PDB file of C-alpha atoms in Angstrom:
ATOM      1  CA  UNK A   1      -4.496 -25.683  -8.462  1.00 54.00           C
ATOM      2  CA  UNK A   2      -1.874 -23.225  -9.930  1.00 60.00           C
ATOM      3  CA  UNK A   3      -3.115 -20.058 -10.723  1.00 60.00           C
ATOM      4  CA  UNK A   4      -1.447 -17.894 -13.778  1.00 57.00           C
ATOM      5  CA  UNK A   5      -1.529 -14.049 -13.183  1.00 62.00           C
ATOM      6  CA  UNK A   6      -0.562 -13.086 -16.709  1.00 64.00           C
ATOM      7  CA  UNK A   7      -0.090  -9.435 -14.800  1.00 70.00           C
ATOM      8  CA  UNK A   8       1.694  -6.993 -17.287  1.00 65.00           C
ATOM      9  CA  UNK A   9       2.720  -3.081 -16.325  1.00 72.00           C
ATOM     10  CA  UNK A  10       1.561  -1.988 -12.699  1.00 75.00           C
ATOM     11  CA  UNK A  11      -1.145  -4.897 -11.671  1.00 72.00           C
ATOM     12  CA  UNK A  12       2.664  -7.041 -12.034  1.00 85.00           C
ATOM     13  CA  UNK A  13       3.648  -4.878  -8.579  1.00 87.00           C
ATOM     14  CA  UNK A  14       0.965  -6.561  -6.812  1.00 89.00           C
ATOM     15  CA  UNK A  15       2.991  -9.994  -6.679  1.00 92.00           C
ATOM     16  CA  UNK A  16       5.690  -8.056  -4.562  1.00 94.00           C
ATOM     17  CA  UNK A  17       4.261  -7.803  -1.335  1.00 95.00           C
ATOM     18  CA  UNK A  18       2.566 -10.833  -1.584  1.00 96.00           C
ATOM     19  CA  UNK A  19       5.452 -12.208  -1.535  1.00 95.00           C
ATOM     20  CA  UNK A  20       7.155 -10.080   0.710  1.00 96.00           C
ATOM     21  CA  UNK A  21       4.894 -10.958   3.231  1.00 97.00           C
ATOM     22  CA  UNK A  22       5.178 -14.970   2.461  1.00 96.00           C
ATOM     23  CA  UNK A  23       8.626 -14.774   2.714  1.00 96.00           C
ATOM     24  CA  UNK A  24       8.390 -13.276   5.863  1.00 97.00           C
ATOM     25  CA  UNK A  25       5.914 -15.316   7.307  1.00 96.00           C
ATOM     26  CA  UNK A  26       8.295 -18.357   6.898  1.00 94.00           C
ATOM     27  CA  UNK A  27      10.787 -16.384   9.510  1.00 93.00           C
ATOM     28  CA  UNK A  28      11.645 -17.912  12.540  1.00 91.00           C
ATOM     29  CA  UNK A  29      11.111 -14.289  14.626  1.00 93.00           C
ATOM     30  CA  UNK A  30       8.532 -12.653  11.451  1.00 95.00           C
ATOM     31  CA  UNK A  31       7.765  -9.157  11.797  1.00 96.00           C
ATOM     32  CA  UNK A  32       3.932  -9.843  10.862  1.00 94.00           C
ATOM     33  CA  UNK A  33       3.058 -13.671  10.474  1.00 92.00           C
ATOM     34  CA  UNK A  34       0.699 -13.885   7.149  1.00 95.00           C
ATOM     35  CA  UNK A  35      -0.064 -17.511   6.922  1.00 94.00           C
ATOM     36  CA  UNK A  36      -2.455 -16.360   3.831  1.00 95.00           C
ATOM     37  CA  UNK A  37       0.417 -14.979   1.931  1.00 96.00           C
ATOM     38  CA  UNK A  38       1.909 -18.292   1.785  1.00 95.00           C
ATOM     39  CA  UNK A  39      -0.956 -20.184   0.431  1.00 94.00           C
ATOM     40  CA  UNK A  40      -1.604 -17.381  -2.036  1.00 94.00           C
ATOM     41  CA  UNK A  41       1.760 -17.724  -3.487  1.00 94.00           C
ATOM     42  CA  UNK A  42       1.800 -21.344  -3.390  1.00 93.00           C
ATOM     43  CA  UNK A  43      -0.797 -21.082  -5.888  1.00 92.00           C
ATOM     44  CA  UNK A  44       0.276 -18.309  -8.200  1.00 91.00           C
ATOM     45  CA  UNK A  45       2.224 -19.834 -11.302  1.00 89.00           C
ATOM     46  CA  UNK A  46       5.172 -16.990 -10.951  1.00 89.00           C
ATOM     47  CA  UNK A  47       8.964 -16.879 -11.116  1.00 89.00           C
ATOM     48  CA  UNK A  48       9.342 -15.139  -7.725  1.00 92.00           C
ATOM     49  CA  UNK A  49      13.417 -16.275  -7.675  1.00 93.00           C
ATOM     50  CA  UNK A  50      13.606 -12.941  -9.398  1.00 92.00           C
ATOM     51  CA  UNK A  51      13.474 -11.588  -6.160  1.00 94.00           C
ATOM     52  CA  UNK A  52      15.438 -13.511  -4.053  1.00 93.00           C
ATOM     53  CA  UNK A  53      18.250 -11.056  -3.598  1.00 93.00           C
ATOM     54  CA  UNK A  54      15.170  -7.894  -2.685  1.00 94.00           C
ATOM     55  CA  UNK A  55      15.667  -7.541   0.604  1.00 94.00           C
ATOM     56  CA  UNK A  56      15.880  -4.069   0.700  1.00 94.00           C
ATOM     57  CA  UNK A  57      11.992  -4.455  -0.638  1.00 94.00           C
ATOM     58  CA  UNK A  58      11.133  -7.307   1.448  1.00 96.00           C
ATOM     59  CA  UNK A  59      12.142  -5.148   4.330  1.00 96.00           C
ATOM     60  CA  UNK A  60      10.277  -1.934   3.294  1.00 96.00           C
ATOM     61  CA  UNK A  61       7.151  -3.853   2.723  1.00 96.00           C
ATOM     62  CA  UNK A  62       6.794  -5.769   5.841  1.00 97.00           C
ATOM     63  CA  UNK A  63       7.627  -2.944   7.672  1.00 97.00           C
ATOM     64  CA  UNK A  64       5.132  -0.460   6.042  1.00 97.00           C
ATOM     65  CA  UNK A  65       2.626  -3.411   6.305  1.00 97.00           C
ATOM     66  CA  UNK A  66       2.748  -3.802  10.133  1.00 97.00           C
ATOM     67  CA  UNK A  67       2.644   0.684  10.320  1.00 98.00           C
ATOM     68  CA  UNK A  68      -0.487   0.346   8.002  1.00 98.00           C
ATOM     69  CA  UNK A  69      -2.081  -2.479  10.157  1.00 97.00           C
ATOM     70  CA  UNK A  70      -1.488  -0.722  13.554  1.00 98.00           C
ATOM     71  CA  UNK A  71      -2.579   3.037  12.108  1.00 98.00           C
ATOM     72  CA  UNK A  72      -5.455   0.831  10.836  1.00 98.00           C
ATOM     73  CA  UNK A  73      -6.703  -0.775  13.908  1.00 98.00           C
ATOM     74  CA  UNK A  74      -6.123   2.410  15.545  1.00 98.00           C
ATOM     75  CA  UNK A  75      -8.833   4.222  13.525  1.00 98.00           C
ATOM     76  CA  UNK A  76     -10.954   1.349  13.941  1.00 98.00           C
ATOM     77  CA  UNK A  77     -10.447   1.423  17.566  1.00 98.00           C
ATOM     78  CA  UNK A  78     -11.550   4.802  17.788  1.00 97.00           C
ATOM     79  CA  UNK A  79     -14.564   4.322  15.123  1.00 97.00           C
ATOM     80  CA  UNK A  80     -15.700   0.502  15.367  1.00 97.00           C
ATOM     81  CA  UNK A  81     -18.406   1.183  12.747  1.00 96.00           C
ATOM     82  CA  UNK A  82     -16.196   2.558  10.019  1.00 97.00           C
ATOM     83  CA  UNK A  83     -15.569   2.310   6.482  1.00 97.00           C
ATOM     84  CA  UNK A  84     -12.653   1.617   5.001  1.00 98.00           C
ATOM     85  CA  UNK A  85     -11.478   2.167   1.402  1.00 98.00           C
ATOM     86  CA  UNK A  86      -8.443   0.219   0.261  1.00 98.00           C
ATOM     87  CA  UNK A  87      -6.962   1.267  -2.917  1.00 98.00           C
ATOM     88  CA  UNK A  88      -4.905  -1.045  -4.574  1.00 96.00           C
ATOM     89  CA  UNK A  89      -5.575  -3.836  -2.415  1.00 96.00           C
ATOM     90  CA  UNK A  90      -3.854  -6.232  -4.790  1.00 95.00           C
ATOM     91  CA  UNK A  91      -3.668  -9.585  -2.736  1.00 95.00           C
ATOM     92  CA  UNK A  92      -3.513  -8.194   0.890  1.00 95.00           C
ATOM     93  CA  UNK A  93      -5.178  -9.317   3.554  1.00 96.00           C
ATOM     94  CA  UNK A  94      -5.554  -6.266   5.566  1.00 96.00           C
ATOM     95  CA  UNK A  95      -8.934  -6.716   6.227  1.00 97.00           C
ATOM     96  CA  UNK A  96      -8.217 -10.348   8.026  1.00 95.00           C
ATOM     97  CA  UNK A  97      -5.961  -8.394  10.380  1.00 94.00           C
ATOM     98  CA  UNK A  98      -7.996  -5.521  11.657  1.00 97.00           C
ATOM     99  CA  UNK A  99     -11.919  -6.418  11.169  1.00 97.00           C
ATOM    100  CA  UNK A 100     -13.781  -5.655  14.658  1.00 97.00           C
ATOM    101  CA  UNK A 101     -16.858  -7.642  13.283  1.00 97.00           C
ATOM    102  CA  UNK A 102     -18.305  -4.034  12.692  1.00 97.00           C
ATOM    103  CA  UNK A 103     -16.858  -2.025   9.656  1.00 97.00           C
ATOM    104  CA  UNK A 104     -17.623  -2.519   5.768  1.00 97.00           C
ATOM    105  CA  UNK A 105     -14.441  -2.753   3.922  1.00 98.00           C
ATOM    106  CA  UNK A 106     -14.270  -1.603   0.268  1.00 98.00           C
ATOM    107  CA  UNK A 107     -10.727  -3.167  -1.612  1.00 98.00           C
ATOM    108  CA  UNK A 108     -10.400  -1.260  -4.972  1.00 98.00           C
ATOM    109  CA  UNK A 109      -8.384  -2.198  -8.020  1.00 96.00           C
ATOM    110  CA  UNK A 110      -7.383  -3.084 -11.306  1.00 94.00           C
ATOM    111  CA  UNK A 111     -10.107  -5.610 -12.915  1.00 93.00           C
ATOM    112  CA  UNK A 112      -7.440  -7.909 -13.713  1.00 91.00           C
ATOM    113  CA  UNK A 113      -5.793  -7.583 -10.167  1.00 92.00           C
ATOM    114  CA  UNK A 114      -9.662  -8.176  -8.717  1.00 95.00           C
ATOM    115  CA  UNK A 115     -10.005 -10.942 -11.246  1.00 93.00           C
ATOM    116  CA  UNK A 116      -7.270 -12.393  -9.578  1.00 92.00           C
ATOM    117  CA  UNK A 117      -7.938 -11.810  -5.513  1.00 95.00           C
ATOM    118  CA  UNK A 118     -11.497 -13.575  -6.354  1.00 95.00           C
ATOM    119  CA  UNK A 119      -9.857 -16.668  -6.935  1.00 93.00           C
ATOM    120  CA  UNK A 120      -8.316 -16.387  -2.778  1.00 95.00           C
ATOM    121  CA  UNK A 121     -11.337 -13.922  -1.343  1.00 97.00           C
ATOM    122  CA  UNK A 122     -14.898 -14.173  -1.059  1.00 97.00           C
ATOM    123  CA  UNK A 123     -17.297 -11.069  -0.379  1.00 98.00           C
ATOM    124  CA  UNK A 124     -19.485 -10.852   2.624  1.00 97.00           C
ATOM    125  CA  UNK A 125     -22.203  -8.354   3.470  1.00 96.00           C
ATOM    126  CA  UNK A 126     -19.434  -6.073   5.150  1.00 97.00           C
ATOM    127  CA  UNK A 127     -16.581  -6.901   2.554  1.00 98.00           C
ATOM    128  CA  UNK A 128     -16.983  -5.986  -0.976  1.00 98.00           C
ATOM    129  CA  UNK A 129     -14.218  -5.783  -3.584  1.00 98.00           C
ATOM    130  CA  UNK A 130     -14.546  -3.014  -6.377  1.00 98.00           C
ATOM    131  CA  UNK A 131     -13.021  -3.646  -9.829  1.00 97.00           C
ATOM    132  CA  UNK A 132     -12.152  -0.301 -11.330  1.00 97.00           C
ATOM    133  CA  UNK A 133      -9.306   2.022 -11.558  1.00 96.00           C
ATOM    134  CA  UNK A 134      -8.829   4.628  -8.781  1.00 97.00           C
ATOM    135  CA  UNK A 135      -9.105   7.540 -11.448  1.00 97.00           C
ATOM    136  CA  UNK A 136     -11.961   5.683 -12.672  1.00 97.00           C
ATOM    137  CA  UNK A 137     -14.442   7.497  -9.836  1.00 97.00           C
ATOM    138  CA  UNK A 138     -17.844   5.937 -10.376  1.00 97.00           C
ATOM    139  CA  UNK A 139     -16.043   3.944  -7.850  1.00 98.00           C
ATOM    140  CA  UNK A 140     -17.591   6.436  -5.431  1.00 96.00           C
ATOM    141  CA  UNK A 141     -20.382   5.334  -5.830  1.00 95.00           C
ATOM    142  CA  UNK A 142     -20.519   2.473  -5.123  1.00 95.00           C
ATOM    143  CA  UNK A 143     -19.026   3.499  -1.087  1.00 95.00           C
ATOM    144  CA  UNK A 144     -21.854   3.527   1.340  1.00 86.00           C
ATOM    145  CA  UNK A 145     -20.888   6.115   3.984  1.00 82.00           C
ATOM    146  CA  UNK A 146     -23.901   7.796   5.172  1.00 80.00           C
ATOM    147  CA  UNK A 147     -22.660   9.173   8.527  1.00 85.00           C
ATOM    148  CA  UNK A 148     -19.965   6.825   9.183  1.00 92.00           C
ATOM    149  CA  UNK A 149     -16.170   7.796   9.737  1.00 97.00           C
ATOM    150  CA  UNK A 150     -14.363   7.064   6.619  1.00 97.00           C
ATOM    151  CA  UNK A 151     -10.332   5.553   6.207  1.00 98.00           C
ATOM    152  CA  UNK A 152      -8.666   5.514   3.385  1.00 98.00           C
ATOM    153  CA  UNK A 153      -5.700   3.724   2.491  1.00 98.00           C
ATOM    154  CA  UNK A 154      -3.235   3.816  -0.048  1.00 98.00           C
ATOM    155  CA  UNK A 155       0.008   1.196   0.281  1.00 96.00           C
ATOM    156  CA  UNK A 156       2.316   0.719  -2.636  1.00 92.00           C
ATOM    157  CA  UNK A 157       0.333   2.472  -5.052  1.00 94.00           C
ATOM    158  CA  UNK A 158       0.363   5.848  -5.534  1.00 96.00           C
ATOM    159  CA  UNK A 159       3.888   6.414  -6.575  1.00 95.00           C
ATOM    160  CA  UNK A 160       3.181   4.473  -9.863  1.00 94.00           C
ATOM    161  CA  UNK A 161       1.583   7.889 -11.024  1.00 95.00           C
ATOM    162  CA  UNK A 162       2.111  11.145 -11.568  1.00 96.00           C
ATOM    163  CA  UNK A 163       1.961  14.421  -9.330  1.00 96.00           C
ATOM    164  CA  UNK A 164      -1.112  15.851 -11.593  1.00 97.00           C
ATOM    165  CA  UNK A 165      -2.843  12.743 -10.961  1.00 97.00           C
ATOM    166  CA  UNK A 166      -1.779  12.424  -7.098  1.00 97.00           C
ATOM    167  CA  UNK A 167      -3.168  16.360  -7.273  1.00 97.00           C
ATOM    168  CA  UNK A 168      -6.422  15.276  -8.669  1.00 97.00           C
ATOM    169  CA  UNK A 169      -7.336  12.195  -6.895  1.00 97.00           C
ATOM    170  CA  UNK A 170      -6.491  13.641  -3.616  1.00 96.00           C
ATOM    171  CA  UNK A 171      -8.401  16.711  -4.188  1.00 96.00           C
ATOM    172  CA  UNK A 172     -11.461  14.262  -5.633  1.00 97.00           C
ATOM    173  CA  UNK A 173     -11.315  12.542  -2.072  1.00 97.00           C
ATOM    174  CA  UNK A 174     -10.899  15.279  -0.008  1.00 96.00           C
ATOM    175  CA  UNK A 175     -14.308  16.605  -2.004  1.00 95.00           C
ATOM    176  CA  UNK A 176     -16.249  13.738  -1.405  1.00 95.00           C
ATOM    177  CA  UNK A 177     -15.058  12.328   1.819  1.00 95.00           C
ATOM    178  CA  UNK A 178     -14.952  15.478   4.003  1.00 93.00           C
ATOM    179  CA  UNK A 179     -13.534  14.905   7.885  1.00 94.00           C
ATOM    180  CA  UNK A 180     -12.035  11.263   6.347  1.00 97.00           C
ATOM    181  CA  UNK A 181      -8.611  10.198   7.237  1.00 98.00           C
ATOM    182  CA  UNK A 182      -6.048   8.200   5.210  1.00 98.00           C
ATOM    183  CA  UNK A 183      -3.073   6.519   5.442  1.00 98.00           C
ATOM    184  CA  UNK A 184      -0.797   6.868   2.413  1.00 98.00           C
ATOM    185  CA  UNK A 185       2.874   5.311   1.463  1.00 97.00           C
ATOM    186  CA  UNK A 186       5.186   8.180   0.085  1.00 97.00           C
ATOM    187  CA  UNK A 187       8.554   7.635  -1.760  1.00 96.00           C
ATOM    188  CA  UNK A 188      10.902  10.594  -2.637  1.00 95.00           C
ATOM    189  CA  UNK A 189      12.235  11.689  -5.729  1.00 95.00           C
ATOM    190  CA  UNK A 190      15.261  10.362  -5.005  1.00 93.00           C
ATOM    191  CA  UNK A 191      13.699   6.818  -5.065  1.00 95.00           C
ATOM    192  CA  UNK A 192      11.614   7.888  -7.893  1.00 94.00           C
ATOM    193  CA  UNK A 193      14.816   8.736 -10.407  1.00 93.00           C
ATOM    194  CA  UNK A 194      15.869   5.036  -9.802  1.00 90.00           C
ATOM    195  CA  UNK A 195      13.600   2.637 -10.448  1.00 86.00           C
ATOM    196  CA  UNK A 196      15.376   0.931 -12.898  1.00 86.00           C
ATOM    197  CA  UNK A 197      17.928   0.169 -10.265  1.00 86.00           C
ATOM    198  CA  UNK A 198      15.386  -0.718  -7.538  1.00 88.00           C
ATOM    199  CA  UNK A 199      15.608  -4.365  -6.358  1.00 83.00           C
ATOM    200  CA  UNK A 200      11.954  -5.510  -7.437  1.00 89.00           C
ATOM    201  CA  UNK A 201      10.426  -3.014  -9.784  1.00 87.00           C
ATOM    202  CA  UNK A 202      13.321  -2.716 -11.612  1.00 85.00           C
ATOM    203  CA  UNK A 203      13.183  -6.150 -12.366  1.00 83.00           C
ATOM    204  CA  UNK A 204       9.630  -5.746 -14.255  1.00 84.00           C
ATOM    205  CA  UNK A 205       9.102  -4.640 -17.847  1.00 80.00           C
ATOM    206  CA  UNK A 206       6.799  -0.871 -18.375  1.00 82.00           C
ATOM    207  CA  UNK A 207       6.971  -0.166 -14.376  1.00 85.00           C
ATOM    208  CA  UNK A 208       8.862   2.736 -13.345  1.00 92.00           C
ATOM    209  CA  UNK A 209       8.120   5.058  -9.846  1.00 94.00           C
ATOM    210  CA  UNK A 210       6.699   8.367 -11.066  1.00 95.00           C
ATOM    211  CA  UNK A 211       5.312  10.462  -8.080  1.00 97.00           C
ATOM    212  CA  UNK A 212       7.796  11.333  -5.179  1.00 97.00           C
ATOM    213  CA  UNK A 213       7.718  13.793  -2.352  1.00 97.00           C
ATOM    214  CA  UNK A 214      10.431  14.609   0.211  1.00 94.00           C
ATOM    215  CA  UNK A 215       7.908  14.769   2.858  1.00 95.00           C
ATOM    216  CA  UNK A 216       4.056  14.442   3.804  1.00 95.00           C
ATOM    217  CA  UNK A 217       4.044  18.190   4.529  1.00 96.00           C
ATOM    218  CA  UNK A 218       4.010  18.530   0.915  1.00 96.00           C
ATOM    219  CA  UNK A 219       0.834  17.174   0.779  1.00 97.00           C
ATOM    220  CA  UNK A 220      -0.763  19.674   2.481  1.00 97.00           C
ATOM    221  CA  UNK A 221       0.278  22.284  -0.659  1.00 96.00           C
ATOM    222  CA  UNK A 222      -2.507  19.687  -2.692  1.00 96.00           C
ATOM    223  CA  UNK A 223      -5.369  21.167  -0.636  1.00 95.00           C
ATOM    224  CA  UNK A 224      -5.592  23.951   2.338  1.00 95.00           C
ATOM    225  CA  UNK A 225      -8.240  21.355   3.449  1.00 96.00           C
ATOM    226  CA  UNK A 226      -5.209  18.279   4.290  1.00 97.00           C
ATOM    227  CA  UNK A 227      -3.327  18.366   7.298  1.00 97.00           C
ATOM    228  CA  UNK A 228      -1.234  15.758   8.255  1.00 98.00           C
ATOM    229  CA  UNK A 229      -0.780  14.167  12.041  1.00 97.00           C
ATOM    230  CA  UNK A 230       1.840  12.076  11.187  1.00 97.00           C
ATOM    231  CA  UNK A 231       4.667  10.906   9.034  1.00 97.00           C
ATOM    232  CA  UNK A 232       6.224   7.345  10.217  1.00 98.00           C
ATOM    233  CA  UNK A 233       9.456   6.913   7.953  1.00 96.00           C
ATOM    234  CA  UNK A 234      10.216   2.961   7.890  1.00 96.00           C
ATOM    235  CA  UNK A 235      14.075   3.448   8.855  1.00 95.00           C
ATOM    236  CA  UNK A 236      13.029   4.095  11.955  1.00 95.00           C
ATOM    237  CA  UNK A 237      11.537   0.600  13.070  1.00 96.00           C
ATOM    238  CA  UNK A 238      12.715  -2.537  13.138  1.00 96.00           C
ATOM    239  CA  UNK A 239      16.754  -1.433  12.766  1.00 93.00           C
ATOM    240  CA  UNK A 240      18.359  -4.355  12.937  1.00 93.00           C
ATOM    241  CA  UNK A 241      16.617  -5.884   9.858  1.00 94.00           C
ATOM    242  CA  UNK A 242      17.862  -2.825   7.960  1.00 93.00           C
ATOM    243  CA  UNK A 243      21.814  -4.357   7.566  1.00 91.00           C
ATOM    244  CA  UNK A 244      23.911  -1.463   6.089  1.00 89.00           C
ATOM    245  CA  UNK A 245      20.993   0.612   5.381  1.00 88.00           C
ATOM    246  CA  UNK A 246      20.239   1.231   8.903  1.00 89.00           C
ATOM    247  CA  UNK A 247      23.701   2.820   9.456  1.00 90.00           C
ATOM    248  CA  UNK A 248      22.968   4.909   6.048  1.00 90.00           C
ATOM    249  CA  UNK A 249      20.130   6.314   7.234  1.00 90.00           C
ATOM    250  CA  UNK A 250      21.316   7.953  10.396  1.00 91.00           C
ATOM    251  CA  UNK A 251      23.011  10.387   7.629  1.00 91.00           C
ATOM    252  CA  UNK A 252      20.590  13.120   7.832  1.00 90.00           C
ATOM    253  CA  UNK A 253      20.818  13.737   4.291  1.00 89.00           C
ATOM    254  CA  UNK A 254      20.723  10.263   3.159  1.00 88.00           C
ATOM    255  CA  UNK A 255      17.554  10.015   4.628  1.00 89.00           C
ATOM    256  CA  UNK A 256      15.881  13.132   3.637  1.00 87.00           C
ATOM    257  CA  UNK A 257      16.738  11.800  -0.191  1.00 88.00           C
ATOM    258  CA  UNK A 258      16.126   7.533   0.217  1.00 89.00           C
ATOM    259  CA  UNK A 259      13.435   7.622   2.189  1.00 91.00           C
ATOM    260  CA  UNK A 260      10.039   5.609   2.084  1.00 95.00           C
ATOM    261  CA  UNK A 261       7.715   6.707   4.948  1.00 97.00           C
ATOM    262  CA  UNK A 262       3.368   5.677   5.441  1.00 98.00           C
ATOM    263  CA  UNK A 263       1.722   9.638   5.789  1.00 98.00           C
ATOM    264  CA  UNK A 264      -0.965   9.802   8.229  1.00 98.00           C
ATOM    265  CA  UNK A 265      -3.976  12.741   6.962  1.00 97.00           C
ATOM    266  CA  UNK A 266      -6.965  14.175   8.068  1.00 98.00           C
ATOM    267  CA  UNK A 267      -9.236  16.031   5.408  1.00 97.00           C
ATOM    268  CA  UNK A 268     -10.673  19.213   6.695  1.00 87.00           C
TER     269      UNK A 268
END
């Protein structure tokens, strides 16, 4: 059974690493092997040939997937009764990769991107899925962390809004979810000034990057209680996918203004 999205503005971006990670998965020698991306996309009545020349994106997104998934199991590691917050989960299947059997997972987004993931996921007692916007925060609520160590994470999803709402949200969850840790995708401003040149967004109507920083340090301006313990810039891994890029980004500067990195924090 075909499924059709009818995604318009920023629930559209979801569509992009699900297929990133399909196309991937298909790879002789795949970076991470989603079998569930496939079969999600399959199903999704979508012109995805609009991306068959992204693979810049395709690149970025496998490769921040794979940092997100090892940070992830990480934390888990270290806290096997832990609960996770995913915002913007669109159709990921992060939870499938790192559950220990143990943690409650909470994916958070759009109602009409949750609409959508129903269709593919079903909720347990551990896994629930939240329909409401991130600035929306009655979402909180609905998180039960009594004592437990708390991730959040935040992959292709921020930079779709602006610093004064970055500012706020990041204060909000440093207020509520003291001594958490999250795991956060940055872009910089260089990125952000071309989005209507970028290989995938570009090609979407009423999507544009808005939020950019040069580095995670910056983050740490937001609140005196955010430090960050690490910064893992994507050009660094997996080189020889990169093609002329990789050679590009061993320009200092080039870097420093192109760059798309996952920002590890700790809330104080």
């Amino acid at each position: 059974m075909q499924h059709q999205p009818n995604l318009q503005g920023v629930p559209e971006t979801l569509l992009i690493p699900l297929w990133a990670r399909a196309v991937e998965a298909k790879r002789g020698k795949p970076i991470l092997k989603d079998a569930k991306a496939i079969e999600i996309m399959e199903r999704i009545e979508y012109d995805f040939t609009k991306f068959d020349k992204a693979w810049k994106s395709q690149t970025g997104v496998v490769i921040r997937t794979e940092i997100l998934n090892k940070a992830a199991a990480t934390f888990i590691a270290r806290h096997p009764d832990a609960v996770v917050v995913n915002i913007g989960c669109g159709l990921d299947t992060r939870f499938a990769q790192v559950d220990n059997g143990k943690i409650r997972w909470y994916d958070l987004d759009l109602p009409e991107s949750i609409r959508i993931r129903r269709q593919f996921f079903c909720e347990t007692e551990r896994y629930k899925m939240i329909a409401k916007s991130v600035f929306d925060y009655s979402w909180i609520q609905e998180i039960a962390a009594e004592a437990q160590p708390v991730l959040i994470i935040a992959e292709g999803t921020l930079m779709y809004f602006t610093e004064q709402e970055i500012k706020s949200l990041i204060n909000k969850l440093t207020d509520v979810f003291p001594k958490a840790e999250m795991l956060l995708e940055i872009i910089t401003p260089g990125i952000v000034k071309m989005s209507k040149q970028h290989d995938t967004v570009g090609k979407m109507d009423n999507v544009r990057f808005q939020w950019g920083v040069t580095s995670g340090k910056e983050l740490e301006q937001y609140n005196n209680r955010i430090k960050v313990i690490n910064e893992w810039n994507l050009f660094d891994y997996h080189q020889d996918r990169w093609g002329w890029m990789a050679w590009m980004a061993k320009i200092p500067a080039v870097k420093r203004r192109f760059s798309d990195s996952v920002v590890h924090l700790v809330f104080g």
